[in-house]
Short mmCIF file of C-alpha atoms in Angstrom, two decimals:
data_model
loop_
_atom_site.label_atom_id
_atom_site.label_comp_id
_atom_site.label_asym_id
_atom_site.label_seq_id
_atom_site.Cartn_x
_atom_site.Cartn_y
_atom_site.Cartn_z
CA ASP A 1 9.92 -6.82 8.85
CA ALA A 2 12.58 -8.37 6.72
CA LYS A 3 14.25 -5.95 4.28
CA THR A 4 13.86 -5.93 0.49
CA THR A 5 16.16 -4.44 -2.07
CA GLN A 6 14.94 -3.21 -5.43
CA PRO A 7 16.62 -1.13 -8.27
CA ASN A 8 15.61 2.55 -8.04
CA SER A 9 14.43 2.68 -11.69
CA MET A 10 14.06 0.61 -14.76
CA GLU A 11 12.99 1.41 -18.29
CA SER A 12 11.37 -0.67 -20.98
CA ASN A 13 9.51 -0.43 -24.25
CA GLU A 14 5.88 -0.84 -24.81
CA GLU A 15 4.70 -4.32 -25.66
CA GLU A 16 7.91 -5.88 -24.39
CA PRO A 17 8.12 -8.04 -21.29
CA VAL A 18 9.44 -6.44 -18.09
CA HIS A 19 11.30 -8.20 -15.28
CA LEU A 20 11.43 -6.43 -12.06
CA PRO A 21 13.81 -7.94 -9.46
CA CYS A 22 13.63 -7.93 -5.73
CA ASN A 23 16.23 -9.31 -3.35
CA HIS A 24 15.15 -10.38 0.12
CA SER A 25 18.07 -12.40 1.50
CA THR A 26 16.77 -12.31 5.13
CA ILE A 27 13.40 -13.66 4.26
CA SER A 28 12.00 -16.15 6.81
CA GLY A 29 10.28 -19.39 6.05
CA THR A 30 6.84 -17.91 6.65
CA ASP A 31 7.04 -14.58 4.93
CA TYR A 32 4.84 -14.03 1.94
CA ILE A 33 6.23 -11.94 -0.91
CA HIS A 34 3.73 -9.25 -2.01
CA TRP A 35 3.97 -6.76 -4.91
CA TYR A 36 2.08 -3.50 -5.06
CA ARG A 37 2.30 -0.66 -7.61
CA GLN A 38 1.47 2.91 -7.38
CA LEU A 39 0.47 4.78 -10.54
CA PRO A 40 1.01 8.56 -10.58
CA SER A 41 -1.43 10.38 -8.27
CA GLN A 42 -3.04 7.15 -7.16
CA GLY A 43 -3.03 4.91 -4.13
CA PRO A 44 -0.99 1.69 -4.11
CA GLU A 45 -2.58 -1.15 -6.01
CA TYR A 46 -2.10 -4.84 -5.05
CA VAL A 47 -0.42 -6.82 -7.88
CA ILE A 48 0.35 -10.29 -6.78
CA HIS A 49 1.73 -12.33 -3.91
CA GLY A 50 3.25 -15.74 -3.32
CA LEU A 51 5.12 -17.96 -0.89
CA THR A 52 7.13 -20.62 -2.61
CA SER A 53 5.70 -21.47 -5.97
CA ASN A 54 5.56 -19.22 -8.99
CA VAL A 55 2.20 -17.40 -9.21
CA ASN A 56 0.28 -16.03 -12.19
CA ASN A 57 -2.74 -13.68 -12.33
CA ARG A 58 -4.39 -11.40 -14.87
CA MET A 59 -1.94 -8.54 -14.02
CA ALA A 60 1.49 -10.32 -13.81
CA SER A 61 3.53 -13.36 -12.88
CA LEU A 62 5.73 -13.80 -9.82
CA ALA A 63 8.79 -15.90 -10.16
CA ILE A 64 10.31 -16.93 -6.79
CA ALA A 65 13.80 -18.34 -6.56
CA GLU A 66 14.18 -21.77 -5.16
CA ASP A 67 15.95 -20.47 -1.99
CA ARG A 68 13.37 -17.67 -1.76
CA LYS A 69 16.06 -15.06 -1.38
CA SER A 70 14.96 -13.18 -4.47
CA SER A 71 11.89 -12.85 -6.66
CA THR A 72 10.94 -11.31 -9.99
CA LEU A 73 7.73 -9.63 -10.94
CA ILE A 74 7.04 -10.20 -14.69
CA LEU A 75 4.89 -7.99 -16.79
CA HIS A 76 4.42 -10.04 -19.94
CA ARG A 77 3.53 -7.23 -22.29
CA ALA A 78 4.01 -3.79 -20.94
CA THR A 79 1.72 -0.93 -21.79
CA LEU A 80 2.02 2.76 -21.06
CA ARG A 81 -0.40 2.24 -18.25
CA ASP A 82 2.09 -0.02 -16.40
CA ALA A 83 4.34 3.05 -15.71
CA ALA A 84 4.38 3.16 -11.97
CA VAL A 85 6.44 2.63 -8.84
CA TYR A 86 6.57 -1.04 -7.92
CA TYR A 87 7.02 -2.13 -4.41
CA CYS A 88 8.18 -5.58 -3.17
CA ILE A 89 6.96 -6.27 0.43
CA LEU A 90 7.40 -9.19 2.77
CA ARG A 91 4.57 -10.15 5.06
CA ASP A 92 4.66 -12.53 7.96
CA PRO A 93 1.27 -14.21 8.59
CA ARG A 94 2.27 -14.86 12.16
CA ILE A 95 2.32 -11.16 13.04
CA GLN A 96 -1.06 -9.98 14.28
CA GLY A 97 -2.30 -6.43 15.16
CA ALA A 98 0.32 -4.14 13.60
CA GLN A 99 -0.86 -4.38 9.98
CA LYS A 100 2.05 -2.42 8.74
CA LEU A 101 2.89 -2.73 5.17
CA VAL A 102 6.46 -1.56 4.92
CA PHE A 103 6.87 0.31 1.62
CA GLY A 104 10.47 0.92 0.70
CA GLN A 105 11.46 3.30 -2.18
CA GLY A 106 10.43 0.80 -4.85
CA THR A 107 11.37 0.67 -8.51
CA ARG A 108 10.11 3.35 -10.82
CA LEU A 109 9.23 1.78 -14.08
CA THR A 110 9.21 3.93 -17.19
CA ILE A 111 7.63 2.58 -20.34
CA ASN A 112 8.68 4.03 -23.69
CA PRO A 113 6.19 4.27 -26.51
CA ASN B 1 -17.84 -2.10 -7.24
CA ALA B 2 -16.60 1.10 -5.54
CA GLY B 3 -13.89 -0.38 -3.38
CA VAL B 4 -12.35 2.09 -1.05
CA THR B 5 -13.74 5.70 -1.29
CA GLN B 6 -11.92 8.63 0.23
CA THR B 7 -13.23 12.08 0.55
CA PRO B 8 -12.26 14.87 0.03
CA LYS B 9 -9.68 14.38 -2.68
CA PHE B 10 -8.03 17.79 -1.90
CA GLN B 11 -8.13 20.04 1.24
CA VAL B 12 -6.39 23.10 2.38
CA LEU B 13 -6.50 23.82 6.14
CA LYS B 14 -5.15 26.73 8.32
CA THR B 15 -2.97 25.79 11.20
CA GLY B 16 -5.05 24.94 14.19
CA GLN B 17 -8.18 23.96 12.26
CA SER B 18 -9.65 20.51 12.68
CA MET B 19 -11.20 18.24 9.99
CA THR B 20 -12.15 14.73 9.29
CA LEU B 21 -10.91 12.67 6.29
CA GLN B 22 -13.57 10.16 5.26
CA CYS B 23 -12.95 6.58 4.25
CA ALA B 24 -15.60 4.04 3.27
CA GLN B 25 -15.38 0.56 1.79
CA ASP B 26 -18.21 -1.63 0.43
CA MET B 27 -16.33 -5.02 0.38
CA ASN B 28 -17.24 -5.96 4.03
CA HIS B 29 -13.51 -5.94 5.00
CA GLU B 30 -12.73 -6.20 8.63
CA TYR B 31 -9.32 -4.59 8.57
CA MET B 32 -8.86 -0.92 7.70
CA SER B 33 -5.84 1.35 7.88
CA TRP B 34 -4.74 4.84 7.45
CA TYR B 35 -1.31 5.70 5.86
CA ARG B 36 0.37 9.03 5.05
CA GLN B 37 2.86 9.39 2.14
CA ASP B 38 5.33 12.23 2.25
CA PRO B 39 7.74 13.08 -0.68
CA GLY B 40 10.75 10.83 -0.77
CA MET B 41 9.42 8.61 1.93
CA GLY B 42 7.39 5.41 1.93
CA LEU B 43 3.87 5.08 3.35
CA ARG B 44 3.69 5.25 7.08
CA LEU B 45 0.90 3.69 9.19
CA ILE B 46 -1.06 6.12 11.32
CA HIS B 47 -3.90 4.10 12.74
CA TYR B 48 -5.54 0.83 12.03
CA SER B 49 -8.70 -1.15 12.94
CA VAL B 50 -9.33 -4.84 13.13
CA GLY B 51 -13.12 -4.55 13.28
CA ALA B 52 -15.99 -2.25 14.34
CA GLY B 53 -15.18 -0.84 17.79
CA ILE B 54 -11.51 -1.85 17.68
CA THR B 55 -8.72 0.59 16.77
CA ASP B 56 -4.98 0.86 17.53
CA GLN B 57 -2.04 3.15 16.91
CA GLY B 58 0.39 2.66 14.09
CA GLU B 59 3.81 4.17 13.56
CA VAL B 60 2.87 7.90 13.46
CA PRO B 61 -0.40 8.42 15.42
CA ASN B 62 0.24 11.80 17.15
CA GLY B 63 -2.22 14.50 16.13
CA TYR B 64 -4.77 12.07 14.68
CA ASN B 65 -7.82 10.28 16.07
CA VAL B 66 -9.90 7.45 14.64
CA SER B 67 -12.98 5.53 15.46
CA ARG B 68 -14.74 2.63 13.84
CA SER B 69 -18.47 2.52 14.52
CA THR B 70 -19.36 0.49 11.48
CA THR B 71 -17.54 -2.01 9.33
CA GLU B 72 -17.80 0.25 6.35
CA ASP B 73 -16.42 3.53 7.68
CA PHE B 74 -13.13 4.51 9.17
CA PRO B 75 -12.78 8.27 9.47
CA LEU B 76 -9.48 9.96 10.39
CA ARG B 77 -9.75 13.18 12.47
CA LEU B 78 -7.01 15.88 12.67
CA LEU B 79 -7.53 17.51 15.93
CA SER B 80 -5.52 20.71 15.34
CA ALA B 81 -3.81 20.83 12.04
CA ALA B 82 -0.12 21.61 11.79
CA PRO B 83 2.08 22.14 8.67
CA SER B 84 3.85 18.90 9.45
CA GLN B 85 0.59 17.12 8.62
CA THR B 86 0.72 18.27 5.05
CA SER B 87 0.84 15.01 3.18
CA VAL B 88 -1.15 12.53 1.03
CA TYR B 89 -3.38 10.30 3.09
CA PHE B 90 -4.41 6.88 2.03
CA CYS B 91 -7.03 4.56 3.51
CA ALA B 92 -6.71 0.83 2.94
CA SER B 93 -8.75 -2.23 3.72
CA SER B 94 -8.33 -6.03 3.70
CA TYR B 95 -10.49 -9.08 4.48
CA SER B 96 -7.68 -10.48 6.60
CA ASN B 97 -4.80 -9.34 8.76
CA THR B 98 -2.74 -12.40 7.70
CA GLY B 99 0.32 -12.33 5.47
CA TRP B 100 -1.45 -13.86 2.48
CA ALA B 101 -4.12 -11.07 2.14
CA GLY B 102 -3.80 -8.13 -0.11
CA TYR B 103 -4.93 -4.57 0.65
CA THR B 104 -7.13 -2.33 -1.41
CA PHE B 105 -6.26 1.35 -1.16
CA GLY B 106 -8.31 4.39 -1.84
CA SER B 107 -7.10 7.13 -4.26
CA GLY B 108 -5.95 9.43 -1.47
CA THR B 109 -6.65 12.76 0.09
CA ARG B 110 -4.08 15.50 -0.64
CA LEU B 111 -3.92 17.78 2.52
CA THR B 112 -2.08 21.07 2.74
CA VAL B 113 -1.81 22.88 6.03
CA VAL B 114 -0.80 26.46 5.81
#
């Protein structure tokens, strides 16, 4: 699995936008970029994923650089409930069988009221 | 819409005891997995299944057994609990094994082996 690099922690204020970066300079042409988050004492929760184009859903937006070597998860209006550890993960659809999601250390996001 | 349900939420075992962690999903997902999460470490894959009757080992399978007799259920069995198996266990499911499919996780079972 290709490696991703994320800041250990970030802090933001409630009702402000949050941009969570992820570097994946060794990404292959077929890797999908997935984001999960893990709230305190909960299991990981799927947030969003994309391949080349920017993606939006009800939870967040994913902005993917043109060279795909980095991406940014955007929370448009952070709430206290968004405080969690956010994981950026690459998944190759060609790999069958070993369904291993490789969770790194992620970014611990703190939201200030 | 229950999603992935894990039971129990908490369990304390004595060394050498056996137990089964239950996992059930109601989304008709073919793919199910078990992960463990230890402090300071990411989730590690224990076992996974690509459908009823088909299971395989993940990254850290020693000391654990699984079976998949139905699409809905994927229990994880600890044969003889050891303190090294103290961890939080997560079950996950997905409709596809491909790179574009997301996973749904349960809320976890926190296991302590004394």
